[in-house]
Each structure stands twice: as C-alpha cells, then as structure tokens.
C-alpha cells in the first residue's frame, strides 16, 4: 500500500487519476473521522493510495470533490467520489466483501447504526471540553455529561456480554468509535472512563488488534499535533 505523504494545500496540482485496482483516500493524518476509513481499509487489506489534505488551506480541486470540504473522501479509478466517514466505511465493506465488518443480519446491522448514532452525541465532548478549558471556563458539568454517556456505552457492552460491541471479534462499530478512545489521554479525559470498567477492558482489547496497532499514533504524537492545533497552526505533517 502506498504510504501517505505530506499534505497538499491551495495551489497544489491535483493528483492524477486513481490507478486501476486501487482506491484513493483523501485524508488528514490526525483526523479521527478519516481514521475510521483508514482502519477499515487496513482491516480489509484494500489496496489504496492516500492523499493528505491541508485543511487550513484546502486546494480548490479538493473542494470540488467534497463540497463540505471535509476528510475523509474516497475516489475510485472511475472517478466516483464518496464522502462522510460512515458512508465511506459502509461502501468499502460492500465493495470489498472479503472480511466483512458489518453483520449480515439486518437487526444486528441496525443495532450497530443505532450505537453509532448514540456515539455521535459523545464525540463532540472531545472538542467542547478542551475548548472550554482553554477559555478558562468550568467544564465540570460537561464532564459529568460525558461520564454518563460513557457509562451508557459501558452498560451496552456489559449487557451484550461480548468482548467487542458487535460480538467476540472486532466489527465495524468498534472501528467507528475507536479513534476517540485513542485520544482520551491527549484530551485529558481518561478519568471520565473511571466508572466504566467494561469500556476500559474493551480499550485494552482494541489496543491488541493488529489494525489498530498499525494505524494508531501514540499519545505523545497526538499531543504534539494537538498542541500545534491549539496554537492555530496545525502541523499536519508532524513526524514525517
Ligand atoms: N461528518 C464528517 C465525517 O464523518 O466524515 C466529519 C469529518 C470532519 O469533521 N473532518 C474534519 C475536517 O475535514 C477533520 S477531523 N475538517 C475540515 C474543516 O472543518 O474545514
């Protein structure tokens, strides 16, 4: 698989067509949403190229691909474009049927989608709380809300009595929510999981997964990027 290089910004030449037999991911190395797609690409062994985008100074050609201007975006050799992280992941699971990540059973699939909807109410806290902290505001109320939401996730996992959210092996939903758990310490929110032992055990199991291990950054690297982001000068190429 081609490795991802330095990000492309405004004024850069657009990359050429996607080679046959491959798919292209437009990404940003530290984006948790793009990480979802990167996890799925890796877990399924999909041959792909990665083009990293400077999100502070987006190329015009990128904005033409995704009018929202957000990563992740997938592009096929035929020029088809797919964006929004859950949609990119579902697309990959359908087009590359080896090692299916979504369950075939309609109800189980629906359960994963419902859990993802619940989680979409959790992830914003990862930005709201640190932003309030930076502004010197009291974050205790939001932290309590986050703890409660994580407790609900904990209960949902405990109720299933399985190692992962979709069964005893990793499935789509685990990869969809993982990127935010990888950043818990970076955002200073690890203590919010104190009352959630099953979720903590799940985190440990996720850290053993070969795909998670390959795709993840360590906390030190996340913190270095995050510090540059906080200063208003995100170092998208940090560590390259
Ligand atoms: N709903 C989108 C998804 O699930 O794909 C969210 C993606 C997203 O917010 N990506 C961020 C982005 O592209 C990077 S982590 N930001 C650029 C911008 O806001 O202009």
Tab-separated table of C-alpha atoms and ligand atoms in Angstrom:
chain	number	residue	atom	x	y	z
A	1	UNK	CA	0.000	0.000	0.000
A	2	UNK	CA	1.286	3.421	-0.841
A	3	UNK	CA	2.187	5.349	2.252
A	4	UNK	CA	0.731	8.754	2.898
A	5	UNK	CA	2.903	11.797	2.353
A	6	UNK	CA	2.959	15.468	3.162
A	7	UNK	CA	-0.317	17.314	2.876
A	8	UNK	CA	-1.349	19.198	-0.252
A	9	UNK	CA	-2.697	22.727	0.052
A	10	UNK	CA	-4.065	25.523	-2.102
A	11	UNK	CA	-2.195	25.911	-5.373
A	12	UNK	CA	-1.026	22.284	-5.441
A	13	UNK	CA	-1.560	20.283	-8.616
A	14	UNK	CA	-4.400	17.801	-8.381
A	15	UNK	CA	-3.280	14.186	-8.172
A	16	UNK	CA	-3.846	12.228	-11.392
A	17	UNK	CA	-6.478	9.550	-11.886
A	18	UNK	CA	-6.621	6.671	-9.435
A	19	UNK	CA	-4.778	3.573	-10.706
A	20	UNK	CA	-6.865	0.567	-11.672
A	21	UNK	CA	-7.294	-1.954	-8.880
A	22	UNK	CA	-6.799	0.688	-6.205
A	23	UNK	CA	-8.867	3.233	-4.337
A	24	UNK	CA	-7.745	6.657	-3.131
A	25	UNK	CA	-8.305	8.141	0.301
A	26	UNK	CA	-8.158	11.893	0.861
A	27	UNK	CA	-7.248	12.216	4.481
A	28	UNK	CA	-5.558	14.174	7.238
A	29	UNK	CA	-3.196	12.136	9.361
A	30	UNK	CA	-4.654	13.187	12.714
A	31	UNK	CA	-8.356	13.274	11.791
A	32	UNK	CA	-10.403	10.793	13.859
A	33	UNK	CA	-13.088	10.589	11.164
A	34	UNK	CA	-10.552	9.765	8.452
A	35	UNK	CA	-9.020	7.251	10.863
A	36	UNK	CA	-12.271	5.291	10.672
A	37	UNK	CA	-11.754	4.840	6.940
A	38	UNK	CA	-8.044	4.120	7.378
A	39	UNK	CA	-8.879	1.389	9.909
A	40	UNK	CA	-11.397	-0.215	7.558
A	41	UNK	CA	-9.024	-0.030	4.569
A	42	UNK	CA	-6.297	-1.699	6.597
A	43	UNK	CA	-8.521	-4.316	8.275
A	44	UNK	CA	-9.854	-5.401	4.881
A	45	UNK	CA	-6.470	-5.225	3.166
A	46	UNK	CA	-7.740	-2.857	0.456
A	47	UNK	CA	-5.025	-1.600	-1.915
A	48	UNK	CA	-5.094	2.168	-1.686
A	49	UNK	CA	-3.222	5.453	-2.003
A	50	UNK	CA	-3.538	8.246	0.494
A	51	UNK	CA	-3.513	11.938	-0.346
A	52	UNK	CA	-3.320	14.140	2.730
A	53	UNK	CA	-5.049	17.499	2.612
A	54	UNK	CA	-4.044	20.758	4.282
A	55	UNK	CA	-7.375	21.507	5.942
A	56	UNK	CA	-6.370	25.076	6.810
A	57	UNK	CA	-5.596	25.870	3.193
A	58	UNK	CA	-7.620	23.485	1.072
A	59	UNK	CA	-6.862	23.016	-2.614
A	60	UNK	CA	-9.708	24.123	-4.902
A	61	UNK	CA	-9.644	20.713	-6.588
A	62	UNK	CA	-10.363	19.087	-3.221
A	63	UNK	CA	-13.380	21.334	-2.598
A	64	UNK	CA	-14.737	20.225	-5.967
A	65	UNK	CA	-14.590	16.587	-4.814
A	66	UNK	CA	-16.345	17.179	-1.492
A	67	UNK	CA	-18.398	20.367	-1.300
A	68	UNK	CA	-18.361	20.047	2.526
A	69	UNK	CA	-14.568	20.375	2.353
A	70	UNK	CA	-14.124	17.587	4.895
A	71	UNK	CA	-11.971	14.462	5.003
A	72	UNK	CA	-12.292	11.507	4.616
A	73	UNK	CA	-13.123	11.214	0.919
A	74	UNK	CA	-12.721	8.125	-1.255
A	75	UNK	CA	-12.178	8.185	-5.005
A	76	UNK	CA	-12.338	5.219	-7.375
A	77	UNK	CA	-10.424	4.701	-10.649
A	78	UNK	CA	-13.673	5.573	-12.459
A	79	UNK	CA	-13.782	8.963	-10.691
A	80	UNK	CA	-16.618	8.100	-8.301
A	81	UNK	CA	-16.361	10.085	-5.076
A	82	UNK	CA	-17.661	9.003	-1.663
A	83	UNK	CA	-17.556	11.154	1.484
A	84	UNK	CA	-18.756	11.190	5.145
A	85	UNK	CA	-16.872	8.643	7.219
A	86	UNK	CA	-19.692	6.133	7.971
A	87	UNK	CA	-20.671	6.168	4.274
A	88	UNK	CA	-17.060	5.572	3.150
A	89	UNK	CA	-16.726	2.644	5.572
A	90	UNK	CA	-20.016	1.029	4.551
A	91	UNK	CA	-19.051	1.481	0.892
A	92	UNK	CA	-15.717	-0.278	1.436
A	93	UNK	CA	-17.431	-3.125	3.272
A	94	UNK	CA	-19.832	-3.642	0.370
A	95	UNK	CA	-17.338	-3.296	-2.456
A	96	UNK	CA	-14.642	-5.438	-0.842
A	97	UNK	CA	-16.599	-8.376	0.540
A	98	UNK	CA	-13.578	-10.205	1.970
A	99	UNK	CA	-13.531	-9.947	5.772
A	100	UNK	CA	-16.943	-8.373	6.218
A	101	UNK	CA	-17.039	-5.893	9.093
A	102	UNK	CA	-20.779	-5.214	9.164
A	103	UNK	CA	-23.051	-8.059	10.279
A	104	UNK	CA	-25.270	-9.650	7.616
A	105	UNK	CA	-28.219	-9.842	9.997
A	106	UNK	CA	-30.430	-6.748	9.430
A	107	UNK	CA	-31.217	-6.285	13.126
A	108	UNK	CA	-27.577	-6.593	14.183
A	109	UNK	CA	-26.643	-4.119	11.466
A	110	UNK	CA	-29.363	-1.758	12.682
A	111	UNK	CA	-28.024	-2.113	16.245
A	112	UNK	CA	-24.574	-1.023	15.072
A	113	UNK	CA	-26.049	2.000	13.300
A	114	UNK	CA	-28.078	2.935	16.394
A	115	UNK	CA	-24.986	2.678	18.591
A	116	UNK	CA	-23.153	4.895	16.129
A	117	UNK	CA	-25.949	7.473	16.418
A	118	UNK	CA	-25.564	7.378	20.200
A	119	UNK	CA	-21.825	7.775	19.830
A	120	UNK	CA	-22.289	10.796	17.565
A	121	UNK	CA	-23.583	12.554	20.708
A	122	UNK	CA	-20.396	11.556	22.610
A	123	UNK	CA	-17.633	12.650	20.220
A	124	UNK	CA	-18.448	16.407	20.332
A	125	UNK	CA	-17.446	16.448	24.033
A	126	UNK	CA	-13.863	15.729	22.957
A	127	UNK	CA	-13.768	19.170	21.371
A	128	UNK	CA	-16.150	21.092	23.629
A	129	UNK	CA	-14.444	20.258	26.926
A	130	UNK	CA	-10.851	21.111	25.898
A	131	UNK	CA	-12.081	24.292	24.175
A	132	UNK	CA	-13.844	25.431	27.344
A	133	UNK	CA	-10.746	24.554	29.367
A	134	UNK	CA	-8.618	26.705	27.086
A	135	UNK	CA	-11.027	29.574	27.653
A	136	UNK	CA	-10.725	29.092	31.413
A	137	UNK	CA	-14.389	28.017	31.722
A	138	UNK	CA	-15.765	25.462	34.182
A	139	UNK	CA	-16.026	22.083	32.435
A	140	UNK	CA	-17.409	20.036	35.345
A	141	UNK	CA	-20.984	19.907	34.015
A	142	UNK	CA	-19.868	18.738	30.576
A	143	UNK	CA	-17.510	16.189	32.114
A	144	UNK	CA	-20.405	14.750	34.141
A	145	UNK	CA	-22.470	14.505	30.957
A	146	UNK	CA	-19.623	12.744	29.162
A	147	UNK	CA	-19.168	10.317	32.084
A	148	UNK	CA	-22.855	9.470	31.933
A	149	UNK	CA	-22.711	8.852	28.196
A	150	UNK	CA	-19.633	6.646	28.576
A	151	UNK	CA	-21.423	4.788	31.352
A	152	UNK	CA	-24.297	4.117	28.958
A	153	UNK	CA	-21.814	2.722	26.427
A	154	UNK	CA	-20.328	0.620	29.216
A	155	UNK	CA	-23.774	-0.752	30.084
A	156	UNK	CA	-24.499	-1.536	26.471
A	157	UNK	CA	-21.282	-3.562	26.228
A	158	UNK	CA	-21.772	-5.233	29.617
A	159	UNK	CA	-25.339	-6.186	28.617
A	160	UNK	CA	-24.095	-7.910	25.482
A	161	UNK	CA	-21.562	-9.977	27.442
A	162	UNK	CA	-19.235	-9.986	24.410
A	163	UNK	CA	-15.638	-8.829	24.056
A	164	UNK	CA	-16.454	-6.196	21.441
A	165	UNK	CA	-19.539	-4.147	20.594
A	166	UNK	CA	-20.681	-6.458	17.810
A	167	UNK	CA	-19.606	-9.819	19.203
A	168	UNK	CA	-16.457	-11.608	20.324
A	169	UNK	CA	-14.397	-10.273	17.444
A	170	UNK	CA	-13.939	-6.745	16.140
A	171	UNK	CA	-16.618	-5.467	13.766
A	172	UNK	CA	-17.403	-2.136	12.123
A	173	UNK	CA	-18.803	-0.389	15.194
A	174	UNK	CA	-15.584	-0.930	17.173
A	175	UNK	CA	-13.520	0.745	14.444
A	176	UNK	CA	-16.058	3.572	14.129
A	177	UNK	CA	-15.780	4.627	17.751
A	178	UNK	CA	-12.133	3.723	18.444
A	179	UNK	CA	-10.388	6.919	17.219
A	180	UNK	CA	-11.830	8.968	20.102
A	181	UNK	CA	-10.714	6.443	22.717
A	182	UNK	CA	-7.200	6.567	21.272
A	183	UNK	CA	-7.271	10.318	22.035
A	184	UNK	CA	-8.763	10.120	25.581
A	185	UNK	CA	-5.456	10.881	27.274
A	186	UNK	CA	-4.475	13.553	24.748
A	187	UNK	CA	-7.670	15.455	25.558
A	188	UNK	CA	-7.223	14.906	29.307
A	189	UNK	CA	-10.462	12.917	29.504
A	190	UNK	CA	-9.240	9.484	30.585
A	191	UNK	CA	-10.687	9.931	34.079
A	192	UNK	CA	-14.159	10.106	32.519
A	193	UNK	CA	-13.889	6.328	31.973
A	194	UNK	CA	-13.187	5.611	35.648
A	195	UNK	CA	-16.665	4.263	36.295
A	196	UNK	CA	-16.713	2.230	33.076
A	197	UNK	CA	-14.700	-0.983	33.636
A	198	UNK	CA	-16.079	-2.866	30.632
A	199	UNK	CA	-15.251	0.037	28.357
A	200	UNK	CA	-11.730	0.128	29.816
A	201	UNK	CA	-11.315	-3.605	29.167
A	202	UNK	CA	-12.600	-3.074	25.611
A	203	UNK	CA	-9.973	-0.332	25.138
A	204	UNK	CA	-7.251	-2.758	26.186
A	205	UNK	CA	-8.557	-5.382	23.748
A	206	UNK	CA	-8.694	-2.846	20.928
A	207	UNK	CA	-5.060	-1.959	21.582
A	208	UNK	CA	-4.145	-5.581	20.819
A	209	UNK	CA	-5.760	-5.526	17.382
A	210	UNK	CA	-3.130	-5.569	14.577
A	211	UNK	CA	-5.037	-2.976	12.524
A	212	UNK	CA	-5.471	-0.595	15.465
A	213	UNK	CA	-1.767	-1.011	16.310
A	214	UNK	CA	-0.693	-0.236	12.740
A	215	UNK	CA	-2.920	2.771	12.218
A	216	UNK	CA	-2.679	4.446	15.620
A	217	UNK	CA	-0.401	7.242	16.839
A	218	UNK	CA	0.987	7.205	20.349
A	219	UNK	CA	-0.255	9.769	22.841
A	220	UNK	CA	2.950	11.797	22.596
A	221	UNK	CA	2.443	12.259	18.842
A	222	UNK	CA	-1.252	13.081	19.274
A	223	UNK	CA	-0.323	15.654	21.915
A	224	UNK	CA	2.292	17.251	19.676
A	225	UNK	CA	-0.226	17.613	16.849
A	226	UNK	CA	-2.911	18.795	19.250
A	227	UNK	CA	-0.632	21.482	20.682
A	228	UNK	CA	0.066	22.807	17.196
A	229	UNK	CA	-3.696	22.747	16.504
A	230	UNK	CA	-4.434	24.673	19.699
A	231	UNK	CA	-1.942	27.329	18.667
A	232	UNK	CA	-3.894	27.762	15.452
A	233	UNK	CA	-1.082	26.321	13.313
A	234	UNK	CA	-1.912	22.629	12.921
A	235	UNK	CA	1.208	20.694	11.936
A	236	UNK	CA	-0.485	18.192	9.626
A	237	UNK	CA	2.890	16.753	8.623
A	238	UNK	CA	4.141	16.288	12.200
A	239	UNK	CA	6.573	13.378	12.380
A	240	UNK	CA	7.044	12.973	8.613
B	1	LIG	N1	-19.143	14.186	9.353
B	1	LIG	C1	-17.823	14.099	8.796
B	1	LIG	C2	-17.445	12.632	8.633
B	1	LIG	O1	-17.937	11.801	9.410
B	1	LIG	O2	-16.704	12.313	7.696
B	1	LIG	C3	-16.853	14.843	9.696
B	1	LIG	C4	-15.448	14.884	9.107
B	1	LIG	C5	-14.613	16.018	9.709
B	1	LIG	O3	-15.103	16.832	10.517
B	1	LIG	N2	-13.336	16.076	9.295
B	1	LIG	C6	-12.509	17.192	9.715
B	1	LIG	C7	-12.330	18.146	8.538
B	1	LIG	O4	-12.214	17.716	7.405
B	1	LIG	C8	-11.088	16.764	10.105
B	1	LIG	S1	-11.047	15.786	11.556
B	1	LIG	N3	-12.299	19.439	8.826
B	1	LIG	C9	-12.081	20.450	7.845
B	1	LIG	C10	-12.941	21.637	8.064
B	1	LIG	O5	-13.702	21.654	9.048
B	1	LIG	O6	-12.867	22.577	7.280
